[in-house]
Every structure is written in structure tokens, then in C-alpha cells.
mmCIF file of C-alpha atoms and ligand atoms in Angstrom:
data_model
loop_
_atom_site.group_PDB
_atom_site.id
_atom_site.type_symbol
_atom_site.label_atom_id
_atom_site.label_comp_id
_atom_site.label_asym_id
_atom_site.label_seq_id
_atom_site.Cartn_x
_atom_site.Cartn_y
_atom_site.Cartn_z
ATOM 1 C CA UNK A 21 82.043 -0.184 -7.175
ATOM 2 C CA UNK A 22 82.013 -1.788 -10.612
ATOM 3 C CA UNK A 23 80.203 -4.813 -9.202
ATOM 4 C CA UNK A 24 77.577 -2.518 -7.663
ATOM 5 C CA UNK A 25 77.097 -0.695 -10.976
ATOM 6 C CA UNK A 26 76.793 -3.996 -12.773
ATOM 7 C CA UNK A 27 74.179 -5.235 -10.324
ATOM 8 C CA UNK A 28 72.221 -1.969 -10.645
ATOM 9 C CA UNK A 29 72.411 -2.305 -14.414
ATOM 10 C CA UNK A 30 70.893 -5.757 -14.393
ATOM 11 C CA UNK A 31 68.289 -5.063 -11.737
ATOM 12 C CA UNK A 32 67.173 -1.583 -12.692
ATOM 13 C CA UNK A 33 68.301 -1.390 -16.300
ATOM 14 C CA UNK A 34 70.299 1.220 -18.220
ATOM 15 C CA UNK A 35 67.626 3.880 -17.691
ATOM 16 C CA UNK A 36 68.428 4.005 -14.009
ATOM 17 C CA UNK A 37 72.108 4.633 -14.625
ATOM 18 C CA UNK A 38 71.421 7.455 -17.105
ATOM 19 C CA UNK A 39 69.197 9.133 -14.561
ATOM 20 C CA UNK A 40 72.185 9.940 -12.355
ATOM 21 C CA UNK A 41 73.268 12.482 -14.965
ATOM 22 C CA UNK A 42 69.772 13.827 -15.437
ATOM 23 C CA UNK A 43 69.332 14.426 -11.747
ATOM 24 C CA UNK A 44 72.436 16.587 -11.601
ATOM 25 C CA UNK A 45 75.353 14.554 -10.195
ATOM 26 C CA UNK A 46 77.365 17.735 -9.947
ATOM 27 C CA UNK A 47 75.068 19.170 -7.285
ATOM 28 C CA UNK A 48 74.538 17.790 -3.784
ATOM 29 C CA UNK A 49 71.143 16.227 -3.157
ATOM 30 C CA UNK A 50 68.368 18.012 -1.292
ATOM 31 C CA UNK A 51 68.568 15.493 1.539
ATOM 32 C CA UNK A 52 72.295 16.223 1.979
ATOM 33 C CA UNK A 53 71.933 19.983 1.832
ATOM 34 C CA UNK A 54 69.230 19.825 4.513
ATOM 35 C CA UNK A 55 70.778 17.060 6.622
ATOM 36 C CA UNK A 56 71.205 19.366 9.620
ATOM 37 C CA UNK A 57 67.714 20.824 9.343
ATOM 38 C CA UNK A 58 65.094 18.203 8.487
ATOM 39 C CA UNK A 59 64.418 15.078 6.450
ATOM 40 C CA UNK A 60 63.402 15.726 2.853
ATOM 41 C CA UNK A 61 60.771 13.323 1.549
ATOM 42 C CA UNK A 62 58.684 12.664 -1.530
ATOM 43 C CA UNK A 63 55.310 11.097 -2.304
ATOM 44 C CA UNK A 64 55.520 8.237 -4.771
ATOM 45 C CA UNK A 65 53.503 5.637 -6.637
ATOM 46 C CA UNK A 66 54.700 2.024 -6.794
ATOM 47 C CA UNK A 67 55.200 2.486 -10.557
ATOM 48 C CA UNK A 68 57.605 5.407 -10.188
ATOM 49 C CA UNK A 69 59.982 3.169 -8.273
ATOM 50 C CA UNK A 70 60.417 1.041 -11.390
ATOM 51 C CA UNK A 71 61.358 3.922 -13.706
ATOM 52 C CA UNK A 72 64.278 6.323 -14.042
ATOM 53 C CA UNK A 73 62.641 8.387 -11.298
ATOM 54 C CA UNK A 74 64.028 5.830 -8.830
ATOM 55 C CA UNK A 75 67.548 7.183 -9.398
ATOM 56 C CA UNK A 76 66.394 10.718 -8.731
ATOM 57 C CA UNK A 77 64.637 9.639 -5.545
ATOM 58 C CA UNK A 78 67.724 7.940 -4.180
ATOM 59 C CA UNK A 79 69.903 10.902 -4.961
ATOM 60 C CA UNK A 80 67.631 13.630 -3.651
ATOM 61 C CA UNK A 81 65.288 12.300 -0.973
ATOM 62 C CA UNK A 82 65.621 10.644 2.406
ATOM 63 C CA UNK A 83 62.040 9.561 2.979
ATOM 64 C CA UNK A 84 59.025 8.226 1.093
ATOM 65 C CA UNK A 85 55.278 8.646 1.465
ATOM 66 C CA UNK A 86 52.866 6.508 -0.539
ATOM 67 C CA UNK A 87 50.893 8.994 -2.640
ATOM 68 C CA UNK A 88 47.840 6.687 -2.701
ATOM 69 C CA UNK A 89 48.919 3.098 -2.042
ATOM 70 C CA UNK A 90 48.346 3.113 1.734
ATOM 71 C CA UNK A 91 44.973 4.856 1.694
ATOM 72 C CA UNK A 92 41.905 2.936 2.710
ATOM 73 C CA UNK A 93 40.460 2.602 -0.816
ATOM 74 C CA UNK A 94 43.486 0.879 -2.387
ATOM 75 C CA UNK A 95 44.466 -1.115 0.722
ATOM 76 C CA UNK A 96 41.077 -2.242 2.023
ATOM 77 C CA UNK A 97 38.710 -2.428 -0.976
ATOM 78 C CA UNK A 98 36.270 -4.895 0.617
ATOM 79 C CA UNK A 99 35.390 -5.759 4.194
ATOM 80 C CA UNK A 100 37.311 -9.037 4.093
ATOM 81 C CA UNK A 101 39.787 -7.923 1.477
ATOM 82 C CA UNK A 102 43.184 -6.314 1.884
ATOM 83 C CA UNK A 103 45.388 -5.469 -1.078
ATOM 84 C CA UNK A 104 48.979 -4.993 0.020
ATOM 85 C CA UNK A 105 50.854 -5.180 -3.273
ATOM 86 C CA UNK A 106 51.403 -1.453 -3.870
ATOM 87 C CA UNK A 107 51.971 -0.495 -0.238
ATOM 88 C CA UNK A 108 54.384 -3.390 0.302
ATOM 89 C CA UNK A 109 56.422 -2.508 -2.769
ATOM 90 C CA UNK A 110 56.953 1.031 -1.483
ATOM 91 C CA UNK A 111 57.820 -0.235 1.999
ATOM 92 C CA UNK A 112 60.326 -2.730 0.632
ATOM 93 C CA UNK A 113 61.969 -0.117 -1.621
ATOM 94 C CA UNK A 114 62.348 2.122 1.424
ATOM 95 C CA UNK A 115 63.823 -0.680 3.469
ATOM 96 C CA UNK A 116 66.152 -1.856 0.724
ATOM 97 C CA UNK A 117 67.565 1.641 0.233
ATOM 98 C CA UNK A 118 67.542 2.833 3.828
ATOM 99 C CA UNK A 119 64.900 5.528 3.313
ATOM 100 C CA UNK A 120 62.531 6.615 6.043
ATOM 101 C CA UNK A 121 58.850 5.917 5.497
ATOM 102 C CA UNK A 122 55.787 8.008 6.395
ATOM 103 C CA UNK A 123 52.347 6.430 6.478
ATOM 104 C CA UNK A 124 49.493 8.230 4.694
ATOM 105 C CA UNK A 125 46.669 8.021 5.710
ATOM 106 C CA UNK A 126 44.427 6.075 8.107
ATOM 107 C CA UNK A 127 41.220 8.078 8.263
ATOM 108 C CA UNK A 128 40.153 10.462 5.505
ATOM 109 C CA UNK A 129 36.760 11.422 4.072
ATOM 110 C CA UNK A 130 38.141 10.865 0.539
ATOM 111 C CA UNK A 131 39.242 7.531 -0.880
ATOM 112 C CA UNK A 132 37.340 5.633 1.806
ATOM 113 C CA UNK A 133 35.511 2.792 0.025
ATOM 114 C CA UNK A 134 31.704 2.854 0.003
ATOM 115 C CA UNK A 135 31.374 -0.457 1.835
ATOM 116 C CA UNK A 136 32.905 1.136 4.899
ATOM 117 C CA UNK A 137 29.820 3.234 5.557
ATOM 118 C CA UNK A 138 27.190 0.589 4.708
ATOM 119 C CA UNK A 139 25.898 -2.283 6.832
ATOM 120 C CA UNK A 140 24.811 -5.716 5.578
ATOM 121 C CA UNK A 141 21.405 -4.368 4.540
ATOM 122 C CA UNK A 142 22.958 -1.513 2.549
ATOM 123 C CA UNK A 143 21.977 1.081 5.153
ATOM 124 C CA UNK A 144 24.268 3.633 6.751
ATOM 125 C CA UNK A 145 26.312 1.974 9.488
ATOM 126 C CA UNK A 146 25.805 2.678 13.165
ATOM 127 C CA UNK A 147 28.447 4.583 15.091
ATOM 128 C CA UNK A 148 29.467 1.353 16.827
ATOM 129 C CA UNK A 149 29.995 -0.543 13.616
ATOM 130 C CA UNK A 150 31.880 2.345 12.020
ATOM 131 C CA UNK A 151 34.246 2.631 14.970
ATOM 132 C CA UNK A 152 34.827 -1.106 15.113
ATOM 133 C CA UNK A 153 35.650 -1.117 11.385
ATOM 134 C CA UNK A 154 37.971 1.831 11.856
ATOM 135 C CA UNK A 155 39.683 0.014 14.698
ATOM 136 C CA UNK A 156 40.103 -3.154 12.656
ATOM 137 C CA UNK A 157 41.455 -1.182 9.681
ATOM 138 C CA UNK A 158 43.911 0.904 11.666
ATOM 139 C CA UNK A 159 45.107 -2.033 13.763
ATOM 140 C CA UNK A 160 45.751 -4.142 10.659
ATOM 141 C CA UNK A 161 47.484 -1.482 8.562
ATOM 142 C CA UNK A 162 49.582 0.057 11.332
ATOM 143 C CA UNK A 163 50.408 -3.435 12.633
ATOM 144 C CA UNK A 164 51.634 -4.593 9.238
ATOM 145 C CA UNK A 165 54.179 -1.769 8.960
ATOM 146 C CA UNK A 166 55.110 -1.586 12.621
ATOM 147 C CA UNK A 167 58.770 -0.694 12.964
ATOM 148 C CA UNK A 168 58.952 0.334 9.282
ATOM 149 C CA UNK A 169 56.746 3.426 9.271
ATOM 150 C CA UNK A 170 58.072 6.006 11.709
ATOM 151 C CA UNK A 171 55.174 8.462 11.402
ATOM 152 C CA UNK A 172 51.528 8.144 10.388
ATOM 153 C CA UNK A 173 49.036 10.727 9.166
ATOM 154 C CA UNK A 174 46.255 9.338 11.326
ATOM 155 C CA UNK A 175 43.416 11.737 10.578
ATOM 156 C CA UNK A 176 43.476 13.784 7.391
ATOM 157 C CA UNK A 177 41.456 16.943 6.661
ATOM 158 C CA UNK A 178 38.849 16.722 9.429
ATOM 159 C CA UNK A 179 38.488 20.502 9.792
ATOM 160 C CA UNK A 180 36.052 22.436 7.628
ATOM 161 C CA UNK A 181 37.076 25.171 5.190
ATOM 162 C CA UNK A 182 33.836 27.022 5.918
ATOM 163 C CA UNK A 183 34.329 29.879 8.363
ATOM 164 C CA UNK A 184 31.173 29.055 10.334
ATOM 165 C CA UNK A 185 31.776 25.303 10.642
ATOM 166 C CA UNK A 186 34.425 23.637 12.812
ATOM 167 C CA UNK A 187 34.484 20.014 11.670
ATOM 168 C CA UNK A 188 34.106 18.886 8.087
ATOM 169 C CA UNK A 189 30.640 17.436 7.645
ATOM 170 C CA UNK A 190 31.955 14.099 6.369
ATOM 171 C CA UNK A 191 30.270 10.727 6.778
ATOM 172 C CA UNK A 192 32.671 9.996 9.634
ATOM 173 C CA UNK A 193 31.463 13.153 11.364
ATOM 174 C CA UNK A 194 27.799 12.626 10.556
ATOM 175 C CA UNK A 195 27.880 9.123 12.004
ATOM 176 C CA UNK A 196 30.289 9.530 14.958
ATOM 177 C CA UNK A 197 30.564 13.225 15.704
ATOM 178 C CA UNK A 198 34.066 14.425 16.554
ATOM 179 C CA UNK A 199 34.749 11.282 18.593
ATOM 180 C CA UNK A 200 36.117 9.372 15.589
ATOM 181 C CA UNK A 201 39.169 11.632 15.624
ATOM 182 C CA UNK A 202 40.372 10.684 19.090
ATOM 183 C CA UNK A 203 39.449 7.031 18.590
ATOM 184 C CA UNK A 204 41.566 6.905 15.412
ATOM 185 C CA UNK A 205 44.611 8.207 17.306
ATOM 186 C CA UNK A 206 44.052 5.744 20.124
ATOM 187 C CA UNK A 207 43.752 2.768 17.770
ATOM 188 C CA UNK A 208 46.935 3.796 15.940
ATOM 189 C CA UNK A 209 48.858 4.296 19.161
ATOM 190 C CA UNK A 210 47.800 0.884 20.464
ATOM 191 C CA UNK A 211 48.893 -0.750 17.190
ATOM 192 C CA UNK A 212 52.361 0.869 17.221
ATOM 193 C CA UNK A 213 53.262 2.790 20.373
ATOM 194 C CA UNK A 214 56.561 3.903 18.779
ATOM 195 C CA UNK A 215 55.055 5.581 15.714
ATOM 196 C CA UNK A 216 54.682 9.373 15.670
ATOM 197 C CA UNK A 217 51.047 10.210 15.064
ATOM 198 C CA UNK A 218 50.083 13.264 13.012
ATOM 199 C CA UNK A 219 46.980 15.303 12.342
ATOM 200 C CA UNK A 220 47.310 16.490 8.712
ATOM 201 C CA UNK A 221 45.446 19.258 6.881
ATOM 202 C CA UNK A 222 45.567 21.899 4.107
ATOM 203 C CA UNK A 223 44.680 25.619 3.892
ATOM 204 C CA UNK A 224 46.668 25.843 7.073
ATOM 205 C CA UNK A 225 47.875 29.326 6.151
ATOM 206 C CA UNK A 226 44.297 30.596 6.365
ATOM 207 C CA UNK A 227 44.067 32.157 9.856
ATOM 208 C CA UNK A 228 40.495 30.990 10.484
ATOM 209 C CA UNK A 229 41.134 27.382 9.551
ATOM 210 C CA UNK A 230 44.492 27.435 11.323
ATOM 211 C CA UNK A 231 42.847 28.524 14.554
ATOM 212 C CA UNK A 232 40.396 25.630 14.314
ATOM 213 C CA UNK A 233 43.181 23.111 13.685
ATOM 214 C CA UNK A 234 45.195 24.439 16.604
ATOM 215 C CA UNK A 235 42.197 24.505 18.950
ATOM 216 C CA UNK A 236 41.304 20.930 18.038
ATOM 217 C CA UNK A 237 44.851 19.688 18.653
ATOM 218 C CA UNK A 238 45.020 21.525 21.993
ATOM 219 C CA UNK A 239 41.740 19.928 22.999
ATOM 220 C CA UNK A 240 42.956 16.472 22.013
ATOM 221 C CA UNK A 241 46.235 16.958 23.877
ATOM 222 C CA UNK A 242 44.394 18.173 26.992
ATOM 223 C CA UNK A 243 42.356 14.959 26.933
ATOM 224 C CA UNK A 244 45.506 12.880 26.706
ATOM 225 C CA UNK A 245 44.901 11.725 23.123
ATOM 226 C CA UNK A 246 48.195 10.543 21.562
ATOM 227 C CA UNK A 247 48.726 13.258 18.914
ATOM 228 C CA UNK A 248 52.434 13.846 18.424
ATOM 229 C CA UNK A 249 52.564 16.117 15.439
ATOM 230 C CA UNK A 250 50.809 18.356 12.980
ATOM 231 C CA UNK A 251 51.217 17.989 9.237
ATOM 232 C CA UNK A 252 50.896 21.130 7.149
ATOM 233 C CA UNK A 253 50.190 19.881 3.662
ATOM 234 C CA UNK A 254 51.703 22.904 1.923
ATOM 235 C CA UNK A 255 49.724 22.847 -1.322
ATOM 236 C CA UNK A 256 50.629 26.424 -2.164
ATOM 237 C CA UNK A 257 51.123 28.566 -5.241
ATOM 238 C CA UNK A 258 53.390 31.225 -6.675
ATOM 239 C CA UNK A 259 50.947 33.788 -5.208
ATOM 240 C CA UNK A 260 50.526 32.515 -1.660
ATOM 241 C CA UNK A 261 51.430 32.324 1.116
ATOM 242 C CA UNK A 262 53.389 35.564 1.371
ATOM 243 C CA UNK A 263 56.478 35.454 3.607
ATOM 244 C CA UNK A 264 54.645 37.159 6.531
ATOM 245 C CA UNK A 265 51.686 34.744 6.168
ATOM 246 C CA UNK A 266 54.002 31.750 6.212
ATOM 247 C CA UNK A 267 55.991 33.046 9.145
ATOM 248 C CA UNK A 268 52.824 33.664 11.147
ATOM 249 C CA UNK A 269 51.543 30.194 10.236
ATOM 250 C CA UNK A 270 54.704 28.446 11.381
ATOM 251 C CA UNK A 271 54.900 30.558 14.541
ATOM 252 C CA UNK A 272 51.325 29.651 15.455
ATOM 253 C CA UNK A 273 51.901 25.926 14.950
ATOM 254 C CA UNK A 274 55.165 26.068 16.878
ATOM 255 C CA UNK A 275 53.148 27.355 19.853
ATOM 256 C CA UNK A 276 51.525 23.897 20.063
ATOM 257 C CA UNK A 277 54.855 22.485 21.205
ATOM 258 C CA UNK A 278 54.517 19.359 19.047
ATOM 259 C CA UNK A 279 56.329 17.973 16.043
ATOM 260 C CA UNK A 280 55.735 19.910 12.803
ATOM 261 C CA UNK A 281 56.133 18.537 9.302
ATOM 262 C CA UNK A 282 55.392 19.968 5.879
ATOM 263 C CA UNK A 283 53.794 16.858 4.425
ATOM 264 C CA UNK A 284 52.671 17.566 0.843
ATOM 265 C CA UNK A 285 54.621 20.479 -0.568
ATOM 266 C CA UNK A 286 54.043 21.744 -4.087
ATOM 267 C CA UNK A 287 53.896 25.230 -5.571
ATOM 268 C CA UNK A 288 51.333 25.581 -8.311
ATOM 269 C CA UNK A 289 52.083 28.119 -11.023
ATOM 270 C CA UNK A 290 48.402 29.069 -11.278
ATOM 271 C CA UNK A 291 45.703 30.590 -9.141
ATOM 272 C CA UNK A 292 43.464 27.748 -7.989
ATOM 273 C CA UNK A 293 40.821 27.839 -10.744
ATOM 274 C CA UNK A 294 42.803 29.710 -13.385
ATOM 275 C CA UNK A 295 42.476 28.457 -16.974
ATOM 276 C CA UNK A 296 45.483 26.742 -18.522
ATOM 277 C CA UNK A 297 48.235 28.928 -19.995
ATOM 278 C CA UNK A 298 51.880 28.285 -20.920
ATOM 279 C CA UNK A 299 54.514 28.045 -18.171
ATOM 280 C CA UNK A 300 56.249 31.376 -18.719
ATOM 281 C CA UNK A 301 59.613 32.699 -17.530
ATOM 282 C CA UNK A 302 57.739 35.059 -15.256
ATOM 283 C CA UNK A 303 55.921 32.137 -13.605
ATOM 284 C CA UNK A 304 59.190 30.291 -13.213
ATOM 285 C CA UNK A 305 60.830 33.340 -11.610
ATOM 286 C CA UNK A 306 57.929 33.725 -9.172
ATOM 287 C CA UNK A 307 58.059 30.035 -8.379
ATOM 288 C CA UNK A 308 61.784 30.191 -7.759
ATOM 289 C CA UNK A 309 61.274 33.125 -5.379
ATOM 290 C CA UNK A 310 58.384 31.355 -3.625
ATOM 291 C CA UNK A 311 60.398 28.169 -3.082
ATOM 292 C CA UNK A 312 63.333 30.248 -1.846
ATOM 293 C CA UNK A 313 61.116 32.078 0.649
ATOM 294 C CA UNK A 314 59.437 28.892 1.839
ATOM 295 C CA UNK A 315 62.711 27.120 2.537
ATOM 296 C CA UNK A 316 64.094 30.206 4.230
ATOM 297 C CA UNK A 317 61.125 30.065 6.594
ATOM 298 C CA UNK A 318 61.487 26.285 7.046
ATOM 299 C CA UNK A 319 65.144 26.778 7.989
ATOM 300 C CA UNK A 320 64.187 29.501 10.450
ATOM 301 C CA UNK A 321 61.911 26.991 12.186
ATOM 302 C CA UNK A 322 64.317 24.125 11.504
ATOM 303 C CA UNK A 323 64.374 23.065 15.153
ATOM 304 C CA UNK A 324 60.630 22.502 15.195
ATOM 305 C CA UNK A 325 60.165 21.142 11.661
ATOM 306 C CA UNK A 326 61.318 17.529 11.397
ATOM 307 C CA UNK A 327 60.541 16.834 7.731
ATOM 308 C CA UNK A 328 59.537 18.492 4.474
ATOM 309 C CA UNK A 329 57.888 16.148 1.978
ATOM 310 C CA UNK A 330 57.166 17.011 -1.656
ATOM 311 C CA UNK A 331 53.907 15.798 -3.151
ATOM 312 C CA UNK A 332 55.314 14.051 -6.253
ATOM 313 C CA UNK A 333 58.737 13.809 -7.792
ATOM 314 C CA UNK A 334 58.937 15.997 -10.884
ATOM 315 C CA UNK A 335 56.916 18.081 -13.321
ATOM 316 C CA UNK A 336 56.751 15.022 -15.601
ATOM 317 C CA UNK A 337 53.540 14.206 -13.789
ATOM 318 C CA UNK A 338 51.864 15.380 -10.623
ATOM 319 C CA UNK A 339 48.435 15.218 -9.057
ATOM 320 C CA UNK A 340 47.994 18.876 -10.120
ATOM 321 C CA UNK A 341 47.901 17.885 -13.806
ATOM 322 C CA UNK A 342 44.196 18.138 -14.613
ATOM 323 C CA UNK A 343 43.296 19.080 -11.037
ATOM 324 C CA UNK A 344 41.413 21.132 -10.054
ATOM 325 C CA UNK A 345 41.175 22.386 -13.661
ATOM 326 C CA UNK A 346 40.731 19.708 -16.314
ATOM 327 C CA UNK A 347 43.179 19.834 -19.183
ATOM 328 C CA UNK A 348 45.579 22.100 -17.272
ATOM 329 C CA UNK A 349 49.154 20.879 -16.922
ATOM 330 C CA UNK A 350 50.990 22.179 -13.850
ATOM 331 C CA UNK A 351 54.690 22.580 -13.036
ATOM 332 C CA UNK A 352 54.762 22.572 -9.235
ATOM 333 C CA UNK A 353 58.001 20.765 -8.339
ATOM 334 C CA UNK A 354 61.766 21.239 -8.222
ATOM 335 C CA UNK A 355 62.580 18.897 -11.136
ATOM 336 C CA UNK A 356 61.393 19.307 -14.720
ATOM 337 C CA UNK A 357 59.877 16.674 -16.992
ATOM 338 C CA UNK A 358 63.370 15.386 -17.872
ATOM 339 C CA UNK A 359 64.127 15.146 -14.133
ATOM 340 C CA UNK A 360 66.607 18.017 -14.368
ATOM 341 C CA UNK A 361 66.826 20.432 -11.438
ATOM 342 C CA UNK A 362 64.902 23.663 -12.093
ATOM 343 C CA UNK A 363 66.007 27.143 -11.030
ATOM 344 C CA UNK A 364 63.921 26.692 -7.907
ATOM 345 C CA UNK A 365 66.082 23.704 -6.956
ATOM 346 C CA UNK A 366 69.208 25.859 -6.981
ATOM 347 C CA UNK A 367 67.355 28.571 -5.059
ATOM 348 C CA UNK A 368 66.566 26.195 -2.191
ATOM 349 C CA UNK A 369 69.944 24.459 -2.148
ATOM 350 C CA UNK A 370 72.181 27.538 -2.140
ATOM 351 C CA UNK A 371 71.844 29.630 0.969
HETATM 352 C C1 XIL B 423 45.903 12.920 -3.920
HETATM 353 C C2 XIL B 423 46.760 12.085 -4.873
HETATM 354 O O1 XIL B 423 47.945 12.791 -5.159
HETATM 355 C C3 XIL B 423 45.981 11.806 -6.139
HETATM 356 O O2 XIL B 423 46.699 10.905 -6.967
HETATM 357 C C4 XIL B 423 44.613 11.203 -5.799
HETATM 358 O O3 XIL B 423 43.862 11.062 -6.979
HETATM 359 C C5 XIL B 423 43.863 12.070 -4.816
HETATM 360 O O4 XIL B 423 44.669 12.289 -3.669
HETATM 361 N N1 XIL B 423 45.654 15.885 0.197
HETATM 362 C C6 XIL B 423 46.064 14.635 0.612
HETATM 363 C C7 XIL B 423 46.549 13.659 -0.388
HETATM 364 O O5 XIL B 423 46.133 14.370 1.820
HETATM 365 O O6 XIL B 423 46.264 12.339 -0.022
HETATM 366 C C8 XIL B 423 45.987 13.956 -1.763
HETATM 367 O O7 XIL B 423 46.591 13.057 -2.692
HETATM 368 C C9 XIL B 423 46.226 15.398 -2.127
HETATM 369 C C10 XIL B 423 45.540 16.313 -1.158
#
């Protein structure tokens, strides 16, 4: 025991050891509380794993997702150039500490580098060239982490938010039509037949968008495309979804008969475009109630949901700081800026 502490001290430094107290040693970790329901994960940057947040991660979470480090932009910045440093460091942390690892993401309209859509003459690529690049990318990335990543978000956000449009009018869609979606799943499946392959999207509680996601997945399944799961991002707020909306959402996805994961959970304390204002007790109370309701629903569908992943670790910093409203700090997670459990943490761990 002492030897282990000594080794931790020298490898991770005194900060790491202090963090055990900050993260609430007196309370069981999220991953332990939910052991019989689903895996609890968190999205991380390579940097976070070198700070006191590492202690919190090990105590509370059973799985990691790379917040950005495995996306096409960071990993594949040039046609002949792969940059593995960040992605590898997350994978090796997961392996070293026995955490599960989700892959995010292989095909997304955002964070795809410009070169991907341009040919040698600087013109928009042909469908053939785009698909062969996609195949090369997916085969290389999935192949590298074969046996380490148990589930991949293969296609991310391909459905449109506009009521009168089915597919998002991205460059992938403009160049390939909907075919790129099934090809991406096929390439990923060929590269690692054991990995669970997910379609991942947001605004999934909106009935119109939800219907389109479900119809697309049914269509893919009917064609024999290897889609094994659906990821509901879960970027929600203290105002929505309501318990009936969430229940209906989960019930609808369950009807697909495939794996369900909540892949990017956070609960914003603002309406989407609301101007910045202080984080009040009232907001915190609403957030606590929202988290409580969400986890109650997740437990209800615990047989169908295999993992719930938070999008970032603590309110110290999250992707919702400055987004979508510049200069607005957000407080969307279960741990505060000092990594202490918030009221919402106790609300989801005592039931
Ligand atoms: C976000 C990251 O958190 C940010 O750091 C980055 O600047 C943009 O992407 N849906 C997704 C995630 O699938 O990949 C996004 O992550 C958040 C929305």
C-alpha cells in the first residue's frame, strides 16, 4: 500500500494524492454506484490526465472518450500525416488503469481537415476519392486501436435539424449522398469486427429529429449494415428534456432493439442562447432535479443502456464555457471547479 502511494507520489506528484480528498473519498464513486446498471464514462483531453483531475477520473469513472484527440482533424492533419500523440496517451492511460475506451469519432462534418475534401488541383474531390480516403482513414485509426477501443462512434451528426430535411447537407453528403454513412460502418467493421459500432447524434429528444434517426438506423439495419448501437449525446439543460420527453425518447430508441448509450451528457444551466448570468441557487436546484430525473430514467432503461458518458470532467472547464455564447461560463457537470461533488452528484448517487 505504502509502496503504491510512494510510486504514485513520484509519478503523478503530490497534487494527485490531494485530489483523493477533493473528489470525496467518503462517498462511493459513480462507477461503483452504477456497476449493476451501466458503465459511467467521461470525455477527456490528454492534458487532463496529467493534472489532479486524473485522481477524480480514476475514482469516479470506468471509461474514457477522447474529447477531441481521436477526431480526424487532430489525428489526420495531412493526407500523408498522422498525429497519434494525444490519442495514444489517452489509450495508454486507459490501458494502464484498466478503464474502458470509447472511440470518437470517425466521420463527422466538423473537425474534418480541409485537405480531405480537396483533390491535387485544389478542386472538390470526387465521390470515389472521398470514399477511398474515408476507407484509408477509418482502416488506419480503427486498426491502430483494435482490441483497445470497445465501441466507436462511426458516424456523428449526419441527420439534419431542419424539419424538412432528412440528411445534414454536409460536404460528405453533397459529394457522396447518403451512401457515405453505410460505407463508413462497413470500413470500421472490416477494420475491427469485434468493436461495437454506433451512430451518434444530438437533439435526439426532438420528436422530428428522433424519427429521422430511428428511420435511418432501421434502413441501415434492413440492408445489413453493421450498426450495433445508437449514441444519444445528451447535451441537455435544466429546462429540457422534461421527464415525459426523456421517457418517450428512451422508449422510442429501445424499440430499435440495439445497444443504447448516452454518449455526451451535460446539463447546461442556461437556455441555449441566454446571456451570461451568475450560477444561482435556483439554477443549482433545477440542475440537481434534472440530473436526478435523468438518472432515474436511465436506471429504468438500465437493461438497454450500456453506458452513460459525461462530456468533460468538472465545472473547472467544459466545452460549454464560451459556447454557444461567448464570454459565458457554464456549470454543466457533477463536480465543481475544485473537483468537489455538487448536490447533483449526491442526487444521482443516492436512490
Ligand atoms: C466538442 C469538443 O468538446 C470541443 O472541445 C471542440 O472544440 C468541438 O467539439 N458533439 C460532439 C463532440 O460529437 O465531438 C463535440 O465536442 C460536442 C458536440
